[in-house]
Tab-separated table of C-alpha atoms in Angstrom:
chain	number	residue	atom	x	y	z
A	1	UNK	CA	-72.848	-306.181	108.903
A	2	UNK	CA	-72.131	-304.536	112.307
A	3	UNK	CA	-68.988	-303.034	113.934
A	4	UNK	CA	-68.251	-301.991	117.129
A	5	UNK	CA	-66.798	-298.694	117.687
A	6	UNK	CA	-66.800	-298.370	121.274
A	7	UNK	CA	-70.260	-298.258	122.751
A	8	UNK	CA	-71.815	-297.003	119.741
A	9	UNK	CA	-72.768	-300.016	116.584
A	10	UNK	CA	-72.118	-298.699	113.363
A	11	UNK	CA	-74.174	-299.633	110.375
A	12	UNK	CA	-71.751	-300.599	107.942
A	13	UNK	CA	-74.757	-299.613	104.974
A	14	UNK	CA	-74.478	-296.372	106.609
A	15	UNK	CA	-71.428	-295.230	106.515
A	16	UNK	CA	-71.415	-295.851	102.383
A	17	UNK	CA	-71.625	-292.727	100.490
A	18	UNK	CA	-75.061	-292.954	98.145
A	19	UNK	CA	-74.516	-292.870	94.378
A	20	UNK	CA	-77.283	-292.008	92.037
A	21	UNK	CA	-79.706	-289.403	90.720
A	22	UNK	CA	-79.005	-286.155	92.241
A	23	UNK	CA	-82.293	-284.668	93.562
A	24	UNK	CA	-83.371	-281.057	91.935
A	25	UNK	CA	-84.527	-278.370	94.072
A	26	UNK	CA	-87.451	-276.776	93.607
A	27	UNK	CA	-87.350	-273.211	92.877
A	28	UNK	CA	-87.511	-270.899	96.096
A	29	UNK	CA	-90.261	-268.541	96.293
A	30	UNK	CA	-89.196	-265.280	96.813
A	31	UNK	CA	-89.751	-263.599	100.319
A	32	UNK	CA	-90.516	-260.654	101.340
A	33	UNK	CA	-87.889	-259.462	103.530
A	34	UNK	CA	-88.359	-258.522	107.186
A	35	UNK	CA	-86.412	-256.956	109.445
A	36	UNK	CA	-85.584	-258.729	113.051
A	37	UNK	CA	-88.204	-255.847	114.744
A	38	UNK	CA	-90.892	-256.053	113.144
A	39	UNK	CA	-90.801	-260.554	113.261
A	40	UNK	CA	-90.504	-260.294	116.498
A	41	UNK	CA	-93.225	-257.859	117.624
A	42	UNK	CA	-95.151	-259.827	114.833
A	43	UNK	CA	-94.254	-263.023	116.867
A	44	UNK	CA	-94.577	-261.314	120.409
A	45	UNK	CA	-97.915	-259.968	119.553
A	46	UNK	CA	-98.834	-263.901	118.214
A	47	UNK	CA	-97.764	-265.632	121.545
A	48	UNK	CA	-99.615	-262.862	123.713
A	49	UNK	CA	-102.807	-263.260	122.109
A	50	UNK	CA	-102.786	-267.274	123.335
A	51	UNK	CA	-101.592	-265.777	126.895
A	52	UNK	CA	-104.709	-266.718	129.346
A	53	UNK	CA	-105.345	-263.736	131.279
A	54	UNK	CA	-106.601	-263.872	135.137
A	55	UNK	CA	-109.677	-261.851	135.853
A	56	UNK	CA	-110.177	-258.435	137.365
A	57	UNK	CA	-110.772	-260.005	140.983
A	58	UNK	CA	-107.505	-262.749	140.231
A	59	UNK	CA	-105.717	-260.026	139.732
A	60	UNK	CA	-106.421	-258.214	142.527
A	61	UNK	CA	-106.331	-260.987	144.807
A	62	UNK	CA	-103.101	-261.482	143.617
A	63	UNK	CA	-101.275	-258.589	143.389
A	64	UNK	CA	-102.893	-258.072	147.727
A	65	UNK	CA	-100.459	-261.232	148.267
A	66	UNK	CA	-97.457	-260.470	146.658
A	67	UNK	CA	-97.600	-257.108	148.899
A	68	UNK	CA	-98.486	-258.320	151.689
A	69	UNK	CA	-95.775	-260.825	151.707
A	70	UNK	CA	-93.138	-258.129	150.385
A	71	UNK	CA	-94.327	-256.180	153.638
A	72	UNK	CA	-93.925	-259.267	155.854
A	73	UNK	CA	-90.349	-260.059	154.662
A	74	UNK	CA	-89.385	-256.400	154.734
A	75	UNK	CA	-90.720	-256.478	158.197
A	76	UNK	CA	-88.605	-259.768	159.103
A	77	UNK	CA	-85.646	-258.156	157.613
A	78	UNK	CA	-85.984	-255.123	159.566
A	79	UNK	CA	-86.348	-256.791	162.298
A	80	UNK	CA	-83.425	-259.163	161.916
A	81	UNK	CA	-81.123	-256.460	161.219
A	82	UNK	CA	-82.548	-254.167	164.215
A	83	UNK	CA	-81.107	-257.007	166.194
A	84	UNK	CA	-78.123	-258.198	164.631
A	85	UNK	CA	-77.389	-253.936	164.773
A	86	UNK	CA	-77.972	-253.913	168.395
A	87	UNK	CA	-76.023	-257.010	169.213
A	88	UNK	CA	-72.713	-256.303	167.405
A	89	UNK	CA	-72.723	-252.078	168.761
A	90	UNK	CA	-72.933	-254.164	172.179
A	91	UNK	CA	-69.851	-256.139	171.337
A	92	UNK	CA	-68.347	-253.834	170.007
A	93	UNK	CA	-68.709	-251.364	173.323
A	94	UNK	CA	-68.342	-254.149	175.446
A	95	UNK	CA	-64.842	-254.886	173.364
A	96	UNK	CA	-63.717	-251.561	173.971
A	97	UNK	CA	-64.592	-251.388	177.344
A	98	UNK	CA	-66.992	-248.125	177.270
């Protein structure tokens, strides 16, 4: 049988505790312990060995962009701020009248 209980139908079978044989565990094997370091350099080593790595010319290639556009921005943002320098010492004198 069904119920409503607000948007959510609740199985009326389900919400009746289960009687019967309890279930025995199986005896847990004995670990050895770890320490947090060494699992994860264990695990860090794991996931780098499936890391695929570019190519001596990729990476070259690559690392040409990102500095070439780090020198472009840095060049825009020079730039920008040459201006926005020059424009505000001009307001600033014309402000004050000098």
């Amino acid at each position: 049988m069904w119920f409503k209980k607000g948007m959510m139908a609740v199985d009326q079978a389900e919400t009746k505790k289960r009687s019967g044989a309890v279930k025995k565990n199986a005896p847990e094997k004995k670990e050895k312990s770890e320490s947090g370091l060494s699992r994860y350099l264990r695990e860090t080593r794991g996931e780098m060995r499936k890391v695929t790595w570019p190519t001596r010319e990729e990476g070259q290639r690559l690392t040409l962009i990102v500095l070439a556009v780090t020198t472009a921005f840095a060049l825009f943002l020079g730039l920008l701020d040459f201006i926005w320098s020059t424009a505000v010492n001009q307001l600033i004198a014309f402000i004050a009248g000098l």
